């Protein structure tokens, strides 16, 4: 459903992505693994059409979005939920208000439908009892679950996660990863998970693309990672966590 074809991107003179190709199939979980600063968040921005490549194409559901106007991109983005690295919650809104915000402001759904969808996500994300709290009173893991619920509330086909376990303790990380796994089983959703943590990949990803120095050095089913002879992949498998 999402494809990058020979995508190259520079920020100023700095070459970030060099002819990167990648396919994310429906109903699968794809990890994009790479060290900090390699261009992982940039790939998510390309998938959402927030930035354009210097060359190559980004295809979503068979449509080339590379040259699309902002107005046409709205419909494309609606198919994709996004969970940002810092969660991007509204500090002054309660958990329920955070969950319902975009349904209310952008989609202008009736209040009844908003309440129903908010209640579904409260239950799904395990946030019962916290509906009227502010984000600051929740743990890091719970805030991440609110961000996931808020992305899910649109009923997207695909959900994009930027470093979903970064900054979380091991128990919270496990909970987030099992929530991500359950998305696919319960909702037939596909997902892209950008991460620099190898355990995330082995825990949830069907396939993994490894980005190193601007290039995709691996793109296959997760189990095959162990068969790679690439020095960088060998080193991350032995160290478990990538160098920052
Ligand atoms: N808007 C921007 N302008 C200039 N450089 C940027 C911009 N966004 C990111 N970069 C640079 O591009 C590289 C890749 O960034 P990013 O995609 O955020 O990496 P990652 O998510 O893998 O840590 C980094 O070196 C970063 O400093
Ligand atoms: Mg990033």
PDB file of C-alpha atoms and ligand atoms in Angstrom:
ATOM      1  CA  UNK A   1       0.000   0.000   0.000  1.00  0.00           C
ATOM      2  CA  UNK A   2       2.951   2.378   0.512  1.00  0.00           C
ATOM      3  CA  UNK A   3       5.920   2.304  -1.793  1.00  0.00           C
ATOM      4  CA  UNK A   4       9.077   4.366  -2.090  1.00  0.00           C
ATOM      5  CA  UNK A   5      10.740   4.048  -5.494  1.00  0.00           C
ATOM      6  CA  UNK A   6      14.336   5.200  -5.818  1.00  0.00           C
ATOM      7  CA  UNK A   7      13.749   8.078  -3.464  1.00  0.00           C
ATOM      8  CA  UNK A   8      16.608  10.522  -2.986  1.00  0.00           C
ATOM      9  CA  UNK A   9      16.488  13.476  -0.656  1.00  0.00           C
ATOM     10  CA  UNK A  10      18.856  16.254   0.328  1.00  0.00           C
ATOM     11  CA  UNK A  11      18.575  18.852   3.045  1.00  0.00           C
ATOM     12  CA  UNK A  12      20.635  21.668   1.573  1.00  0.00           C
ATOM     13  CA  UNK A  13      23.866  20.049   0.400  1.00  0.00           C
ATOM     14  CA  UNK A  14      23.496  17.117   2.755  1.00  0.00           C
ATOM     15  CA  UNK A  15      22.419  13.904   1.050  1.00  0.00           C
ATOM     16  CA  UNK A  16      20.099  12.055   3.454  1.00  0.00           C
ATOM     17  CA  UNK A  17      18.470   9.327   1.329  1.00  0.00           C
ATOM     18  CA  UNK A  18      20.155   7.765  -1.686  1.00  0.00           C
ATOM     19  CA  UNK A  19      17.816   5.911  -4.063  1.00  0.00           C
ATOM     20  CA  UNK A  20      15.846   4.281  -1.301  1.00  0.00           C
ATOM     21  CA  UNK A  21      13.185   1.756  -2.347  1.00  0.00           C
ATOM     22  CA  UNK A  22      10.768   0.138   0.042  1.00  0.00           C
ATOM     23  CA  UNK A  23       7.316  -1.471   0.003  1.00  0.00           C
ATOM     24  CA  UNK A  24       4.892  -1.669   2.910  1.00  0.00           C
ATOM     25  CA  UNK A  25       2.137  -4.205   2.252  1.00  0.00           C
ATOM     26  CA  UNK A  26      -1.374  -4.038   3.675  1.00  0.00           C
ATOM     27  CA  UNK A  27      -1.969  -5.931   6.918  1.00  0.00           C
ATOM     28  CA  UNK A  28       1.688  -6.323   7.697  1.00  0.00           C
ATOM     29  CA  UNK A  29       4.011  -4.637  10.148  1.00  0.00           C
ATOM     30  CA  UNK A  30       7.132  -3.191   8.618  1.00  0.00           C
ATOM     31  CA  UNK A  31       9.990  -1.878  10.705  1.00  0.00           C
ATOM     32  CA  UNK A  32      12.470   0.680   9.479  1.00  0.00           C
ATOM     33  CA  UNK A  33      15.588   0.285  11.566  1.00  0.00           C
ATOM     34  CA  UNK A  34      18.564   2.606  11.613  1.00  0.00           C
ATOM     35  CA  UNK A  35      20.771   4.760  13.801  1.00  0.00           C
ATOM     36  CA  UNK A  36      19.734   8.187  15.016  1.00  0.00           C
ATOM     37  CA  UNK A  37      19.939  10.880  12.337  1.00  0.00           C
ATOM     38  CA  UNK A  38      19.917   8.414   9.421  1.00  0.00           C
ATOM     39  CA  UNK A  39      16.615   9.689   7.976  1.00  0.00           C
ATOM     40  CA  UNK A  40      13.911   7.500   9.543  1.00  0.00           C
ATOM     41  CA  UNK A  41      11.538  10.312  10.545  1.00  0.00           C
ATOM     42  CA  UNK A  42      12.197  11.832   7.126  1.00  0.00           C
ATOM     43  CA  UNK A  43      10.845   8.657   5.492  1.00  0.00           C
ATOM     44  CA  UNK A  44       7.606   8.953   7.488  1.00  0.00           C
ATOM     45  CA  UNK A  45       7.258  12.585   6.391  1.00  0.00           C
ATOM     46  CA  UNK A  46       7.717  11.487   2.782  1.00  0.00           C
ATOM     47  CA  UNK A  47       5.002   8.834   3.189  1.00  0.00           C
ATOM     48  CA  UNK A  48       2.598  11.479   4.479  1.00  0.00           C
ATOM     49  CA  UNK A  49       3.514  13.874   1.676  1.00  0.00           C
ATOM     50  CA  UNK A  50       4.749  16.435   4.221  1.00  0.00           C
ATOM     51  CA  UNK A  51       7.998  16.737   2.271  1.00  0.00           C
ATOM     52  CA  UNK A  52       8.863  15.907  -1.354  1.00  0.00           C
ATOM     53  CA  UNK A  53      11.832  13.867  -2.563  1.00  0.00           C
ATOM     54  CA  UNK A  54      14.418  15.416  -4.890  1.00  0.00           C
ATOM     55  CA  UNK A  55      13.924  12.418  -7.139  1.00  0.00           C
ATOM     56  CA  UNK A  56      11.985   9.156  -7.128  1.00  0.00           C
ATOM     57  CA  UNK A  57       8.364   8.466  -6.284  1.00  0.00           C
ATOM     58  CA  UNK A  58       6.191   7.880  -3.247  1.00  0.00           C
ATOM     59  CA  UNK A  59       3.172   5.711  -4.077  1.00  0.00           C
ATOM     60  CA  UNK A  60       0.224   5.326  -1.689  1.00  0.00           C
ATOM     61  CA  UNK A  61      -2.535   2.863  -2.611  1.00  0.00           C
ATOM     62  CA  UNK A  62      -1.357   2.877  -6.202  1.00  0.00           C
ATOM     63  CA  UNK A  63      -1.349   6.682  -6.485  1.00  0.00           C
ATOM     64  CA  UNK A  64       1.854   8.663  -6.991  1.00  0.00           C
ATOM     65  CA  UNK A  65       1.667  11.396  -4.351  1.00  0.00           C
ATOM     66  CA  UNK A  66       4.999  12.969  -5.290  1.00  0.00           C
ATOM     67  CA  UNK A  67       3.527  15.820  -7.305  1.00  0.00           C
ATOM     68  CA  UNK A  68       0.220  16.074  -5.475  1.00  0.00           C
ATOM     69  CA  UNK A  69      -1.251  19.346  -4.282  1.00  0.00           C
ATOM     70  CA  UNK A  70      -1.821  19.932  -0.588  1.00  0.00           C
ATOM     71  CA  UNK A  71      -5.616  19.715  -1.019  1.00  0.00           C
ATOM     72  CA  UNK A  72      -5.425  16.238  -2.601  1.00  0.00           C
ATOM     73  CA  UNK A  73      -2.988  15.059   0.061  1.00  0.00           C
ATOM     74  CA  UNK A  74      -5.613  15.446   2.802  1.00  0.00           C
ATOM     75  CA  UNK A  75      -7.528  12.439   1.493  1.00  0.00           C
ATOM     76  CA  UNK A  76      -4.309  10.408   1.390  1.00  0.00           C
ATOM     77  CA  UNK A  77      -3.322  11.377   4.933  1.00  0.00           C
ATOM     78  CA  UNK A  78      -6.751  10.394   6.194  1.00  0.00           C
ATOM     79  CA  UNK A  79      -5.858   6.777   5.351  1.00  0.00           C
ATOM     80  CA  UNK A  80      -2.827   6.952   7.606  1.00  0.00           C
ATOM     81  CA  UNK A  81      -2.665   7.417  11.350  1.00  0.00           C
ATOM     82  CA  UNK A  82       0.501   8.929  12.743  1.00  0.00           C
ATOM     83  CA  UNK A  83       1.978   8.489  16.198  1.00  0.00           C
ATOM     84  CA  UNK A  84       4.677  11.116  16.691  1.00  0.00           C
ATOM     85  CA  UNK A  85       7.834  10.538  18.666  1.00  0.00           C
ATOM     86  CA  UNK A  86       6.906  12.981  21.438  1.00  0.00           C
ATOM     87  CA  UNK A  87       3.199  11.957  21.278  1.00  0.00           C
ATOM     88  CA  UNK A  88       2.139  15.553  20.390  1.00  0.00           C
ATOM     89  CA  UNK A  89      -0.736  15.538  22.879  1.00  0.00           C
ATOM     90  CA  UNK A  90      -2.475  18.765  23.891  1.00  0.00           C
ATOM     91  CA  UNK A  91      -1.361  19.504  27.455  1.00  0.00           C
ATOM     92  CA  UNK A  92      -4.437  21.501  28.390  1.00  0.00           C
ATOM     93  CA  UNK A  93      -6.982  18.968  27.122  1.00  0.00           C
ATOM     94  CA  UNK A  94      -8.155  15.880  28.972  1.00  0.00           C
ATOM     95  CA  UNK A  95      -7.485  12.397  27.627  1.00  0.00           C
ATOM     96  CA  UNK A  96     -11.014  12.184  26.171  1.00  0.00           C
ATOM     97  CA  UNK A  97     -10.690  15.631  24.614  1.00  0.00           C
ATOM     98  CA  UNK A  98      -7.312  14.716  23.146  1.00  0.00           C
ATOM     99  CA  UNK A  99      -8.780  11.571  21.608  1.00  0.00           C
ATOM    100  CA  UNK A 100     -11.773  13.376  20.134  1.00  0.00           C
ATOM    101  CA  UNK A 101      -9.985  16.562  19.075  1.00  0.00           C
ATOM    102  CA  UNK A 102      -9.536  15.945  15.363  1.00  0.00           C
ATOM    103  CA  UNK A 103     -12.926  14.279  14.955  1.00  0.00           C
ATOM    104  CA  UNK A 104     -14.453  17.416  16.423  1.00  0.00           C
ATOM    105  CA  UNK A 105     -12.255  20.061  14.755  1.00  0.00           C
ATOM    106  CA  UNK A 106     -11.458  18.557  11.364  1.00  0.00           C
ATOM    107  CA  UNK A 107     -14.146  16.010  10.631  1.00  0.00           C
ATOM    108  CA  UNK A 108     -16.938  17.797  12.463  1.00  0.00           C
ATOM    109  CA  UNK A 109     -18.587  14.518  13.424  1.00  0.00           C
ATOM    110  CA  UNK A 110     -21.720  14.598  15.592  1.00  0.00           C
ATOM    111  CA  UNK A 111     -20.984  14.572  19.359  1.00  0.00           C
ATOM    112  CA  UNK A 112     -22.710  11.220  19.744  1.00  0.00           C
ATOM    113  CA  UNK A 113     -20.386   9.535  17.289  1.00  0.00           C
ATOM    114  CA  UNK A 114     -17.356  11.243  18.830  1.00  0.00           C
ATOM    115  CA  UNK A 115     -18.286   9.949  22.305  1.00  0.00           C
ATOM    116  CA  UNK A 116     -18.736   6.461  20.973  1.00  0.00           C
ATOM    117  CA  UNK A 117     -15.395   6.425  19.154  1.00  0.00           C
ATOM    118  CA  UNK A 118     -13.605   7.954  22.149  1.00  0.00           C
ATOM    119  CA  UNK A 119     -15.064   5.255  24.409  1.00  0.00           C
ATOM    120  CA  UNK A 120     -13.838   2.558  21.999  1.00  0.00           C
ATOM    121  CA  UNK A 121     -10.307   3.919  22.061  1.00  0.00           C
ATOM    122  CA  UNK A 122     -10.307   4.377  25.845  1.00  0.00           C
ATOM    123  CA  UNK A 123     -11.086   0.696  26.132  1.00  0.00           C
ATOM    124  CA  UNK A 124      -8.695  -0.416  23.403  1.00  0.00           C
ATOM    125  CA  UNK A 125      -5.787   1.564  24.843  1.00  0.00           C
ATOM    126  CA  UNK A 126      -6.555   0.502  28.427  1.00  0.00           C
ATOM    127  CA  UNK A 127      -7.255   4.029  29.672  1.00  0.00           C
ATOM    128  CA  UNK A 128     -10.451   3.419  31.637  1.00  0.00           C
ATOM    129  CA  UNK A 129     -10.649   5.742  34.623  1.00  0.00           C
ATOM    130  CA  UNK A 130      -8.285   8.297  33.079  1.00  0.00           C
ATOM    131  CA  UNK A 131     -10.796   9.944  30.708  1.00  0.00           C
ATOM    132  CA  UNK A 132     -10.871  13.280  32.539  1.00  0.00           C
ATOM    133  CA  UNK A 133      -7.201  13.519  33.506  1.00  0.00           C
ATOM    134  CA  UNK A 134      -4.659  15.743  31.821  1.00  0.00           C
ATOM    135  CA  UNK A 135      -1.742  14.111  29.959  1.00  0.00           C
ATOM    136  CA  UNK A 136       0.789  15.358  32.545  1.00  0.00           C
ATOM    137  CA  UNK A 137      -0.755  13.158  35.225  1.00  0.00           C
ATOM    138  CA  UNK A 138      -0.177   9.993  33.158  1.00  0.00           C
ATOM    139  CA  UNK A 139       2.969   7.875  32.842  1.00  0.00           C
ATOM    140  CA  UNK A 140       5.033   7.965  29.637  1.00  0.00           C
ATOM    141  CA  UNK A 141       3.619   4.622  28.533  1.00  0.00           C
ATOM    142  CA  UNK A 142       0.030   5.741  29.056  1.00  0.00           C
ATOM    143  CA  UNK A 143       0.611   8.965  27.165  1.00  0.00           C
ATOM    144  CA  UNK A 144       1.945   6.897  24.281  1.00  0.00           C
ATOM    145  CA  UNK A 145      -1.245   4.807  24.410  1.00  0.00           C
ATOM    146  CA  UNK A 146      -3.338   7.986  24.197  1.00  0.00           C
ATOM    147  CA  UNK A 147      -1.358   8.995  21.100  1.00  0.00           C
ATOM    148  CA  UNK A 148      -2.019   5.560  19.556  1.00  0.00           C
ATOM    149  CA  UNK A 149      -5.737   5.801  20.379  1.00  0.00           C
ATOM    150  CA  UNK A 150      -5.881   9.256  18.833  1.00  0.00           C
ATOM    151  CA  UNK A 151      -4.288   7.958  15.618  1.00  0.00           C
ATOM    152  CA  UNK A 152      -6.646   4.959  15.548  1.00  0.00           C
ATOM    153  CA  UNK A 153      -9.802   6.959  16.037  1.00  0.00           C
ATOM    154  CA  UNK A 154      -9.897   7.906  12.342  1.00  0.00           C
ATOM    155  CA  UNK A 155     -10.069   4.213  11.446  1.00  0.00           C
ATOM    156  CA  UNK A 156      -6.963   4.432   9.247  1.00  0.00           C
ATOM    157  CA  UNK A 157      -5.753   1.646   6.924  1.00  0.00           C
ATOM    158  CA  UNK A 158      -2.174   2.112   7.940  1.00  0.00           C
ATOM    159  CA  UNK A 159      -0.546   3.540  11.021  1.00  0.00           C
ATOM    160  CA  UNK A 160       2.904   5.091  11.199  1.00  0.00           C
ATOM    161  CA  UNK A 161       4.864   5.020  14.455  1.00  0.00           C
ATOM    162  CA  UNK A 162       7.921   7.148  15.048  1.00  0.00           C
ATOM    163  CA  UNK A 163      10.088   5.467  17.716  1.00  0.00           C
ATOM    164  CA  UNK A 164       7.122   4.008  19.640  1.00  0.00           C
ATOM    165  CA  UNK A 165       9.189   2.677  22.536  1.00  0.00           C
ATOM    166  CA  UNK A 166      11.833   5.405  22.817  1.00  0.00           C
ATOM    167  CA  UNK A 167      12.157   6.700  26.361  1.00  0.00           C
ATOM    168  CA  UNK A 168       9.943   4.001  27.886  1.00  0.00           C
ATOM    169  CA  UNK A 169      10.885   1.469  30.548  1.00  0.00           C
ATOM    170  CA  UNK A 170      10.932  -2.221  29.471  1.00  0.00           C
ATOM    171  CA  UNK A 171       7.478  -3.022  30.893  1.00  0.00           C
ATOM    172  CA  UNK A 172       5.825  -0.038  29.196  1.00  0.00           C
ATOM    173  CA  UNK A 173       7.656  -0.854  25.963  1.00  0.00           C
ATOM    174  CA  UNK A 174       6.268  -4.388  26.006  1.00  0.00           C
ATOM    175  CA  UNK A 175       2.742  -3.052  26.506  1.00  0.00           C
ATOM    176  CA  UNK A 176       3.086  -0.652  23.596  1.00  0.00           C
ATOM    177  CA  UNK A 177       4.459  -3.394  21.355  1.00  0.00           C
ATOM    178  CA  UNK A 178       1.630  -5.759  22.220  1.00  0.00           C
ATOM    179  CA  UNK A 179      -0.872  -2.970  21.541  1.00  0.00           C
ATOM    180  CA  UNK A 180       0.757  -2.503  18.125  1.00  0.00           C
ATOM    181  CA  UNK A 181       0.556  -6.261  17.425  1.00  0.00           C
ATOM    182  CA  UNK A 182      -3.087  -6.326  18.424  1.00  0.00           C
ATOM    183  CA  UNK A 183      -3.911  -3.577  15.932  1.00  0.00           C
ATOM    184  CA  UNK A 184      -3.333  -5.875  13.045  1.00  0.00           C
ATOM    185  CA  UNK A 185      -5.164  -8.843  14.512  1.00  0.00           C
ATOM    186  CA  UNK A 186      -8.183  -6.810  15.579  1.00  0.00           C
ATOM    187  CA  UNK A 187      -8.410  -4.266  12.808  1.00  0.00           C
ATOM    188  CA  UNK A 188      -6.609  -5.623   9.762  1.00  0.00           C
ATOM    189  CA  UNK A 189      -4.308  -2.648   9.936  1.00  0.00           C
ATOM    190  CA  UNK A 190      -0.889  -2.292   8.433  1.00  0.00           C
ATOM    191  CA  UNK A 191       1.835  -0.465  10.295  1.00  0.00           C
ATOM    192  CA  UNK A 192       5.219   1.122   9.789  1.00  0.00           C
ATOM    193  CA  UNK A 193       7.453   1.319  12.831  1.00  0.00           C
ATOM    194  CA  UNK A 194      10.510   3.491  12.711  1.00  0.00           C
ATOM    195  CA  UNK A 195      12.947   2.549  15.439  1.00  0.00           C
ATOM    196  CA  UNK A 196      16.574   2.358  16.500  1.00  0.00           C
ATOM    197  CA  UNK A 197      15.799  -0.470  18.952  1.00  0.00           C
ATOM    198  CA  UNK A 198      16.371  -3.956  17.589  1.00  0.00           C
ATOM    199  CA  UNK A 199      14.047  -5.611  20.131  1.00  0.00           C
ATOM    200  CA  UNK A 200      11.104  -3.654  18.665  1.00  0.00           C
ATOM    201  CA  UNK A 201      11.805  -5.315  15.340  1.00  0.00           C
ATOM    202  CA  UNK A 202      11.919  -8.856  16.697  1.00  0.00           C
ATOM    203  CA  UNK A 203       8.847  -8.263  18.849  1.00  0.00           C
ATOM    204  CA  UNK A 204       6.405  -7.002  16.235  1.00  0.00           C
ATOM    205  CA  UNK A 205       7.737  -6.667  12.699  1.00  0.00           C
ATOM    206  CA  UNK A 206       6.954  -9.093   9.866  1.00  0.00           C
ATOM    207  CA  UNK A 207       9.609  -7.486   7.750  1.00  0.00           C
ATOM    208  CA  UNK A 208      12.359  -4.961   8.274  1.00  0.00           C
ATOM    209  CA  UNK A 209      14.244  -2.442   6.197  1.00  0.00           C
ATOM    210  CA  UNK A 210      17.609  -1.323   7.554  1.00  0.00           C
ATOM    211  CA  UNK A 211      18.812   2.156   6.686  1.00  0.00           C
ATOM    212  CA  UNK A 212      22.506   2.898   6.985  1.00  0.00           C
ATOM    213  CA  UNK A 213      24.371   5.922   5.649  1.00  0.00           C
ATOM    214  CA  UNK A 214      21.497   6.898   3.366  1.00  0.00           C
ATOM    215  CA  UNK A 215      21.003   3.473   1.825  1.00  0.00           C
ATOM    216  CA  UNK A 216      18.741   0.490   2.407  1.00  0.00           C
ATOM    217  CA  UNK A 217      21.212  -2.245   3.239  1.00  0.00           C
ATOM    218  CA  UNK A 218      18.557  -4.863   4.020  1.00  0.00           C
ATOM    219  CA  UNK A 219      14.863  -5.319   3.228  1.00  0.00           C
ATOM    220  CA  UNK A 220      13.343  -8.708   3.905  1.00  0.00           C
ATOM    221  CA  UNK A 221      11.374 -10.766   6.412  1.00  0.00           C
ATOM    222  CA  UNK A 222      12.609 -10.261   9.966  1.00  0.00           C
ATOM    223  CA  UNK A 223      13.925 -13.822  10.418  1.00  0.00           C
ATOM    224  CA  UNK A 224      16.391 -13.300   7.571  1.00  0.00           C
ATOM    225  CA  UNK A 225      18.157 -10.547   9.503  1.00  0.00           C
ATOM    226  CA  UNK A 226      20.271 -13.211  11.203  1.00  0.00           C
ATOM    227  CA  UNK A 227      21.533 -14.378   7.820  1.00  0.00           C
ATOM    228  CA  UNK A 228      22.894 -10.988   6.825  1.00  0.00           C
ATOM    229  CA  UNK A 229      26.639 -10.629   6.497  1.00  0.00           C
ATOM    230  CA  UNK A 230      26.579  -6.853   6.500  1.00  0.00           C
ATOM    231  CA  UNK A 231      28.955  -5.571   9.147  1.00  0.00           C
ATOM    232  CA  UNK A 232      26.528  -2.984  10.495  1.00  0.00           C
ATOM    233  CA  UNK A 233      23.756  -5.563  10.877  1.00  0.00           C
ATOM    234  CA  UNK A 234      26.126  -8.026  12.516  1.00  0.00           C
ATOM    235  CA  UNK A 235      27.132  -5.346  15.008  1.00  0.00           C
ATOM    236  CA  UNK A 236      23.566  -4.358  15.926  1.00  0.00           C
ATOM    237  CA  UNK A 237      22.604  -7.987  16.409  1.00  0.00           C
ATOM    238  CA  UNK A 238      25.424  -8.461  18.870  1.00  0.00           C
ATOM    239  CA  UNK A 239      24.990  -5.165  20.721  1.00  0.00           C
ATOM    240  CA  UNK A 240      21.168  -5.217  20.680  1.00  0.00           C
ATOM    241  CA  UNK A 241      20.843  -1.415  20.668  1.00  0.00           C
ATOM    242  CA  UNK A 242      22.142   0.939  18.029  1.00  0.00           C
ATOM    243  CA  UNK A 243      24.752   3.559  18.771  1.00  0.00           C
ATOM    244  CA  UNK A 244      23.256   7.024  19.022  1.00  0.00           C
TER     245      UNK A 244
HETATM  246  N1  LIG B   1      14.101  20.162   8.137  1.00  0.00           N
HETATM  247  C1  LIG B   1      15.389  19.804   8.132  1.00  0.00           C
HETATM  248  N2  LIG B   1      16.347  20.615   7.622  1.00  0.00           N
HETATM  249  C2  LIG B   1      17.641  20.239   7.594  1.00  0.00           C
HETATM  250  N3  LIG B   1      18.099  19.064   8.044  1.00  0.00           N
HETATM  251  C3  LIG B   1      17.209  18.218   8.569  1.00  0.00           C
HETATM  252  C4  LIG B   1      15.802  18.529   8.637  1.00  0.00           C
HETATM  253  N4  LIG B   1      15.164  17.485   9.206  1.00  0.00           N
HETATM  254  C5  LIG B   1      16.101  16.560   9.479  1.00  0.00           C
HETATM  255  N5  LIG B   1      17.332  16.992   9.102  1.00  0.00           N
HETATM  256  C6  LIG B   1      18.584  16.216   9.188  1.00  0.00           C
HETATM  257  O1  LIG B   1      18.418  15.065   8.387  1.00  0.00           O
HETATM  258  C7  LIG B   1      18.978  13.919   9.008  1.00  0.00           C
HETATM  259  C8  LIG B   1      17.903  12.857   9.172  1.00  0.00           C
HETATM  260  O2  LIG B   1      16.926  13.297  10.116  1.00  0.00           O
HETATM  261  P1  LIG B   1      15.766  12.362  10.663  1.00  0.00           P
HETATM  262  O3  LIG B   1      14.945  11.865   9.527  1.00  0.00           O
HETATM  263  O4  LIG B   1      15.068  13.145  11.707  1.00  0.00           O
HETATM  264  O5  LIG B   1      16.606  11.161  11.304  1.00  0.00           O
HETATM  265  P2  LIG B   1      16.139   9.993  12.295  1.00  0.00           P
HETATM  266  O6  LIG B   1      14.658  10.072  12.433  1.00  0.00           O
HETATM  267  O7  LIG B   1      16.611   8.738  11.649  1.00  0.00           O
HETATM  268  O8  LIG B   1      16.852  10.233  13.585  1.00  0.00           O
HETATM  269  C9  LIG B   1      19.579  14.405  10.312  1.00  0.00           C
HETATM  270  O9  LIG B   1      20.953  14.618  10.086  1.00  0.00           O
HETATM  271  C10 LIG B   1      18.873  15.707  10.587  1.00  0.00           C
HETATM  272  O10 LIG B   1      19.702  16.572  11.298  1.00  0.00           O
HETATM  273 MG1  LIG B   2      13.521  10.415  14.126  1.00  0.00          MG
END
